[in-house]
Amino acid sequence: MLHKKTLLFAALSTVLWGAAATQASAAVVVSLKPLGFIASAIADGVTPTEVLLPDGASEHDYSLRPSDAKRLQNADLVVWIGPEMEAFMDKTATAFPDAKKVTISTLPGVKPLLMKGADDDDDDHGHNHDAAEKGDEDHHHGEYNMHLWLSPEIARLSAVAIHDKLVELMPQSRAKLDANLKDFEANLAATDKQVGNELAPLKGKGYFVFHDAYGYYEKHYGMTSLGHFTVNPEIQPGAQRLHEIRTQLVEQKATCVFAEPQFRPAVVEAVARGTSVRMGTLDPLGTNIQLGKASYPAFLTQLANQYSSCLKGD
Ligand SMILES: [Zn+2]
């Protein structure tokens, strides 16, 4: 009797386990690569992580493909910043059940850390006033800077939120998820210290960034940019803005201007031409970094190297 029960239980549990395993392969689906760095560290060895935005695409201008919508609908867990950043998945993500979703911009710990977005009224006085305003509406540019993955502090809070949701959804994997979160926090703390040391000598160096993405990172590490070419990379900077930047470059107030791998507009090179300013690259999405346990620290380190390789040396 006992033997039969055991057999039956074994058979049943194989069926159940099979179903659970199939479900687990549906994965954590994140909007942007750096959120994948965080999620893949937490979900490591438990469930795969998939990134929606393809390498080389802009977080400000993407449209979901039918296959993306399917991946979203089948996800175990969806992780995104919120409708003010990923307008491209707003409808699908908003309709997704809260129990299987992390919306980073609305986490209770994150709200008090939000920084205001840049107020770019001053470059709306040019000829393309209407175009700029329309563009802003189209891209849901709100009150706050939504490049939240560039804050090590918010990254940690996001990791905790992803961990907590995965524990609710996959309680059988709690031990592994707990260990992964502990490792993530330890790695992050060590890298944060290293990056702080690397960037400390560069405080006070002047530079311009291509788009207004880096506020959280710069605030955290005590860097101050002189300004940005544009708030929304899809919108050409106004003539007045370019003139102001050019004036500061000619007066040698800046050491570097930073373009991005996603955007290499001729306008940045044109503004820098004939001055002694150096051209650098900052990658706000960590395009060439593979997902995995150490990927978020690698992303913070890569950015630090990108800043310092251009800014140091004079
Ligand atoms: Zn951006």
PDB file of C-alpha atoms and ligand atoms in Angstrom, residues 58-60 85 147 149 211-213 231 233 284, ligand 1:
ATOM      1  CA  SER A  58      16.825  53.655 -28.438  1.00  0.00           C
ATOM      2  CA  GLU A  59      14.813  53.481 -25.236  1.00  0.00           C
ATOM      3  CA  HIS A  60      13.036  56.621 -26.453  1.00  0.00           C
ATOM      4  CA  MET A  85      10.170  55.771 -19.979  1.00  0.00           C
ATOM      5  CA  HIS A 147      16.881  56.821 -16.505  1.00  0.00           C
ATOM      6  CA  TRP A 149      18.937  52.168 -13.999  1.00  0.00           C
ATOM      7  CA  HIS A 211      21.349  63.255 -23.982  1.00  0.00           C
ATOM      8  CA  ASP A 212      20.002  63.935 -20.513  1.00  0.00           C
ATOM      9  CA  ALA A 213      20.393  60.358 -19.220  1.00  0.00           C
ATOM     10  CA  VAL A 231      16.583  65.718 -23.623  1.00  0.00           C
ATOM     11  CA  PRO A 233      17.663  61.942 -28.679  1.00  0.00           C
ATOM     12  CA  PRO A 284      23.809  54.322 -21.135  1.00  0.00           C
TER      13      PRO A 284
HETATM   14 ZN    ZN B   1      17.410  58.214 -22.607  1.00  0.00          ZN
END
